[in-house]
Coordinates of C-alpha atoms in Angstrom, one line a residue:
Chain A
M256 CA 112.8 83.5 116.9
A257 CA 114.7 83.8 120.2
G258 CA 114.5 87.6 119.5
I259 CA 110.7 87.5 120.1
I260 CA 111.1 86.1 123.6
I261 CA 114.1 88.2 124.6
I262 CA 112.3 91.5 123.5
F263 CA 109.2 90.4 125.3
V264 CA 111.1 89.8 128.6
I265 CA 113.0 93.1 128.2
G266 CA 109.6 94.8 127.8
I267 CA 108.3 93.3 131.0
G268 CA 111.5 94.4 132.8
A269 CA 111.2 97.9 131.4
G270 CA 107.5 98.0 132.5
L271 CA 108.4 97.0 136.0
L272 CA 110.9 99.8 136.3
F273 CA 108.1 102.4 135.5
R274 CA 105.4 100.6 137.5
G275 CA 102.6 102.8 138.6
N276 CA 103.3 105.7 136.2
E277 CA 99.8 106.1 134.9
R278 CA 100.7 108.6 132.1
L279 CA 103.3 106.3 130.7
K280 CA 100.9 103.4 130.9
K281 CA 98.4 105.3 128.8
R282 CA 101.1 106.2 126.3
I283 CA 102.3 102.6 126.0
Q284 CA 98.7 101.5 125.4
F285 CA 98.2 104.1 122.7
I286 CA 101.4 103.3 120.9
T287 CA 100.6 99.5 121.2
N288 CA 97.3 100.1 119.5
I289 CA 98.8 102.1 116.6
D290 CA 101.5 99.5 116.2
L291 CA 98.9 96.7 116.2
C292 CA 96.8 98.6 113.5
L293 CA 99.9 99.0 111.3
L294 CA 100.9 95.4 111.7
L295 CA 97.4 94.1 110.8
F296 CA 97.3 96.4 107.8
V297 CA 100.7 95.1 106.5
L298 CA 99.6 91.5 107.3
G299 CA 96.5 92.2 105.2
L300 CA 98.7 93.6 102.3
S301 CA 100.8 90.5 102.3
I302 CA 97.8 88.2 102.3
G303 CA 96.0 90.2 99.7
K304 CA 98.8 90.2 97.2
E305 CA 99.1 86.4 97.2
D306 CA 96.6 85.5 94.5
G307 CA 96.4 81.8 95.5
L308 CA 95.2 82.6 99.0
M309 CA 92.2 84.7 98.0
H310 CA 90.9 82.0 95.7
K311 CA 90.8 79.3 98.4
L312 CA 89.2 81.3 101.2
D313 CA 86.4 78.7 101.4
V314 CA 89.0 76.0 102.2
I315 CA 90.8 78.2 104.7
G316 CA 87.6 79.2 106.4
Y317 CA 86.7 75.5 106.8
Q318 CA 90.1 74.6 108.2
S319 CA 90.0 77.6 110.6
F320 CA 86.6 76.6 111.9
I321 CA 87.6 73.0 112.5
L322 CA 90.7 74.2 114.4
A323 CA 88.7 76.6 116.5
I324 CA 86.3 73.8 117.5
G325 CA 89.2 71.5 118.2
T326 CA 91.0 73.9 120.5
I327 CA 87.7 74.9 122.3
L328 CA 86.7 71.2 123.0
G329 CA 90.3 70.2 123.9
S330 CA 90.7 72.9 126.5
I331 CA 87.2 72.4 128.0
L332 CA 87.6 68.7 128.3
L333 CA 91.1 68.9 129.9
V334 CA 89.9 71.5 132.4
Y335 CA 86.7 69.5 133.4
P336 CA 88.3 67.2 136.0
L337 CA 89.8 70.3 137.7
Y338 CA 86.4 72.0 137.6
L339 CA 84.8 69.0 139.3
R340 CA 87.4 68.8 142.0
A341 CA 88.1 72.5 142.7
F342 CA 85.3 74.8 141.4
K343 CA 82.0 72.9 141.3
G344 CA 81.2 73.9 144.9
Q345 CA 81.5 77.6 144.1
S346 CA 78.6 77.5 141.6
Chain B
M252 CA 84.4 94.0 121.0
K253 CA 84.3 97.3 119.2
W254 CA 88.1 97.5 119.2
S255 CA 88.5 94.0 117.8
L256 CA 85.9 94.8 115.1
F257 CA 88.0 97.8 114.2
L258 CA 91.2 95.7 114.0
F259 CA 89.4 93.2 111.8
F260 CA 88.3 96.0 109.5
V261 CA 91.9 97.3 109.3
L262 CA 93.0 93.8 108.3
I263 CA 90.3 93.5 105.6
L264 CA 91.3 96.9 104.3
G265 CA 94.9 95.7 104.1
I266 CA 93.8 92.6 102.2
I267 CA 91.7 94.7 99.7
V268 CA 94.5 97.1 99.1
G269 CA 97.0 94.3 98.7
Y270 CA 94.7 92.5 96.3
F271 CA 93.8 95.5 94.0
V272 CA 96.8 97.8 94.3
D273 CA 100.0 96.8 92.5
I274 CA 102.6 97.3 95.2
P275 CA 106.2 97.4 94.0
S276 CA 108.0 94.2 94.7
S277 CA 110.7 96.1 96.5
F278 CA 108.3 96.6 99.4
E279 CA 109.7 94.4 102.1
Y280 CA 106.8 92.9 104.0
S281 CA 108.6 90.5 106.2
S282 CA 111.2 93.0 107.5
I283 CA 108.6 95.7 108.1
E284 CA 106.4 93.1 109.9
L285 CA 109.3 91.8 112.0
G286 CA 110.2 95.4 113.1
L287 CA 106.7 96.2 114.0
L288 CA 106.2 92.8 115.7
L289 CA 109.3 93.2 117.9
L290 CA 108.1 96.7 118.9
L291 CA 104.7 95.3 119.7
L292 CA 106.1 92.5 121.9
F293 CA 108.2 95.1 123.7
L294 CA 105.1 97.3 124.3
I295 CA 102.9 94.4 125.4
G296 CA 105.6 93.3 127.8
A297 CA 106.0 96.9 129.1
G298 CA 102.2 97.1 129.4
I299 CA 102.0 94.0 131.6
G300 CA 105.1 95.0 133.6
S301 CA 103.9 98.5 134.4
D302 CA 100.3 97.5 135.3
Q303 CA 99.8 97.7 139.1
E304 CA 96.6 95.8 138.9
V305 CA 98.3 92.9 137.1
L306 CA 100.9 92.7 139.9
S307 CA 98.2 92.6 142.5
Y308 CA 96.6 89.7 140.7
V309 CA 100.0 87.9 140.4
R310 CA 100.4 88.1 144.2
K311 CA 97.1 86.2 144.6
I312 CA 97.9 83.4 142.2
D313 CA 97.6 79.9 143.9
L314 CA 98.4 76.5 142.5
I315 CA 94.9 75.8 141.1
S316 CA 94.6 79.1 139.3
L317 CA 98.0 78.4 137.7
L318 CA 97.2 74.8 136.9
F319 CA 94.0 76.0 135.1
P320 CA 95.7 77.9 132.2
V321 CA 98.3 75.2 131.9
L322 CA 95.5 72.6 131.3
V323 CA 93.8 75.1 128.8
A324 CA 97.1 75.4 126.9
I325 CA 97.7 71.6 126.7
G326 CA 94.0 71.0 125.8
S327 CA 94.1 73.6 123.0
I328 CA 97.3 72.3 121.5
L329 CA 96.2 68.6 121.7
G330 CA 92.7 69.4 120.5
A331 CA 94.1 71.3 117.5
G332 CA 96.5 68.5 116.8
L333 CA 93.8 65.9 117.0
V334 CA 91.3 67.6 114.6
T335 CA 94.2 68.3 112.2
W336 CA 95.1 64.6 112.1
L337 CA 91.5 63.6 111.7
F338 CA 90.1 66.2 109.3
L339 CA 92.8 68.4 107.7
D340 CA 95.5 68.0 105.1
F341 CA 98.4 69.9 106.7
S342 CA 100.9 68.7 109.3
I343 CA 99.9 68.1 112.9
K344 CA 102.6 70.5 113.9
E345 CA 101.1 73.3 111.9
G346 CA 97.7 72.6 113.4
M347 CA 99.1 72.6 116.9
A348 CA 100.8 76.0 116.3
V349 CA 97.4 77.5 115.3
G350 CA 95.9 76.0 118.5
A351 CA 98.7 77.6 120.5
G352 CA 97.4 81.0 119.6
F353 CA 94.9 80.4 122.5
G354 CA 92.5 83.0 120.9
Y355 CA 95.2 85.7 120.7
Y356 CA 94.7 86.2 117.0
S357 CA 96.8 89.2 116.3
L358 CA 100.0 88.1 118.1
S359 CA 99.7 84.4 117.0
S360 CA 99.1 85.2 113.3
L361 CA 102.0 87.7 113.3
I362 CA 104.4 85.2 114.9
I363 CA 103.3 82.5 112.5
T364 CA 103.8 84.8 109.4
Q365 CA 107.4 85.3 110.5
I366 CA 108.2 81.6 110.8
Q367 CA 105.9 79.9 108.3
G368 CA 104.3 82.5 105.9
G369 CA 101.0 83.8 104.8
E370 CA 98.6 80.8 104.5
L371 CA 99.0 79.3 107.9
A372 CA 99.0 82.9 109.4
L373 CA 95.6 83.5 107.8
I374 CA 94.3 80.3 109.2
A375 CA 95.7 81.2 112.7
L376 CA 94.0 84.6 112.4
L377 CA 90.6 83.3 111.4
S378 CA 90.7 80.3 113.7
N379 CA 91.5 82.4 116.7
I380 CA 88.9 85.0 115.9
L381 CA 86.4 82.2 115.6
R382 CA 87.4 80.9 119.0
E383 CA 86.6 84.3 120.5
I384 CA 83.2 84.6 118.7
I385 CA 82.2 81.0 119.4
T386 CA 83.1 81.5 123.1
I387 CA 80.9 84.6 123.4
L388 CA 78.0 83.0 121.6
S389 CA 78.1 79.6 123.3
A390 CA 78.9 80.8 126.9
P391 CA 75.4 80.2 128.3
I392 CA 75.2 76.7 126.8
L393 CA 78.8 75.8 127.9
V394 CA 78.0 76.8 131.5
K395 CA 75.0 74.4 131.5
I396 CA 76.8 71.4 130.0
M397 CA 80.4 71.6 131.2
G398 CA 80.2 73.9 134.2
K399 CA 81.1 77.5 135.0
T400 CA 84.8 77.2 134.1
A401 CA 84.1 76.0 130.5
P402 CA 83.7 79.5 129.0
I403 CA 87.0 80.6 130.6
A404 CA 88.8 77.6 129.1
S405 CA 87.1 78.2 125.8
G406 CA 88.0 81.9 125.8
G407 CA 91.7 81.1 126.3
A408 CA 93.9 84.2 126.3
T409 CA 90.9 86.4 125.6
S410 CA 89.3 85.5 128.9
M411 CA 91.0 88.6 130.4
D412 CA 89.6 91.1 128.0
I413 CA 87.3 90.4 125.0
T414 CA 85.4 87.4 126.3
L415 CA 85.5 88.7 130.0
P416 CA 82.1 90.4 129.9
A417 CA 80.4 87.2 128.7
I418 CA 82.2 85.2 131.4
Q419 CA 81.2 87.7 134.1
K420 CA 77.6 87.5 132.9
Y421 CA 77.2 83.7 132.7
C422 CA 79.8 82.5 135.3
G423 CA 79.4 85.2 137.9
N424 CA 81.8 87.6 139.6
Q425 CA 83.5 84.9 141.6
F426 CA 85.1 83.6 138.3
V427 CA 86.5 86.9 137.1
F428 CA 89.7 86.4 139.0
L429 CA 90.3 83.0 137.4
A430 CA 89.5 84.4 134.0
I431 CA 92.0 87.2 134.3
I432 CA 94.8 84.9 135.5
N433 CA 94.0 82.5 132.8
G434 CA 94.1 85.2 130.1
L435 CA 97.3 86.6 131.5
V436 CA 99.2 83.3 131.7
L437 CA 98.0 82.2 128.2
S438 CA 98.9 85.6 126.6
M439 CA 102.4 85.3 128.0
L440 CA 102.8 81.7 126.7
V441 CA 101.9 82.5 123.1
P442 CA 105.3 84.0 122.0
F443 CA 107.1 81.1 123.7
I444 CA 105.1 78.1 122.6
I445 CA 104.4 78.9 118.9
P446 CA 108.1 79.1 117.9
L447 CA 108.8 76.0 120.0
I448 CA 106.2 74.0 118.1
L449 CA 107.0 75.3 114.6
R450 CA 110.7 75.1 114.8

């Protein structure tokens, strides 16, 4: 999985080299979107072909919901002291 | 919002095709996914690097606006770990990895497929989409109870794009900068932290 990080960092470096090139930026955005669509479609294929997964969507939905609530509450609570100290005056 | 609905539709379409169409077993999902994922990461990196606006934001970052996303990251991971321990029947590590998606559902679920496989990836996908939707719907309530930075924390990595309109509306323009820094830092942390947790 080190590959993921290395590629990502190389990407940032490559982007920095072509900084401010608006046409290139639009092209990158366009190819990113196509790539993302393809990826989600293939991800969908691999989820759909696994019979077991489709039959327990209710359980997976429940687990996902619990996790979403956990991450939201966790992040809000941890940020709250910083809010009181640094941001409350701005409101 | 329209764009993420479209992506969600593409995913559903993939699931339906995968379920009903008998795809030859020689079709190599994981290597195709890995190839596309590496290309995606390169492109996302290049997009961030080539964006002048991003750089102008980076120059304005101070300690507090950097501390904020770090706290959001720790809170998300610990919160996910805690509810996994209390309510769910898979390992705390897996729950924390889902939490470390920070709302970035496409990237996090794709990274998790590569390391762990389909089921946890699907949970990561749904859970991080739900995080986005819940943030948008609950933003006005969150502001009242937990202050104007709460929707930014709740939005996680999406506070720079998908949940930004809601944040701007209910928190005000003075919080847009924090929301963008928060989204930027968290988006960049996703590919680092998920492999770190799951390994």
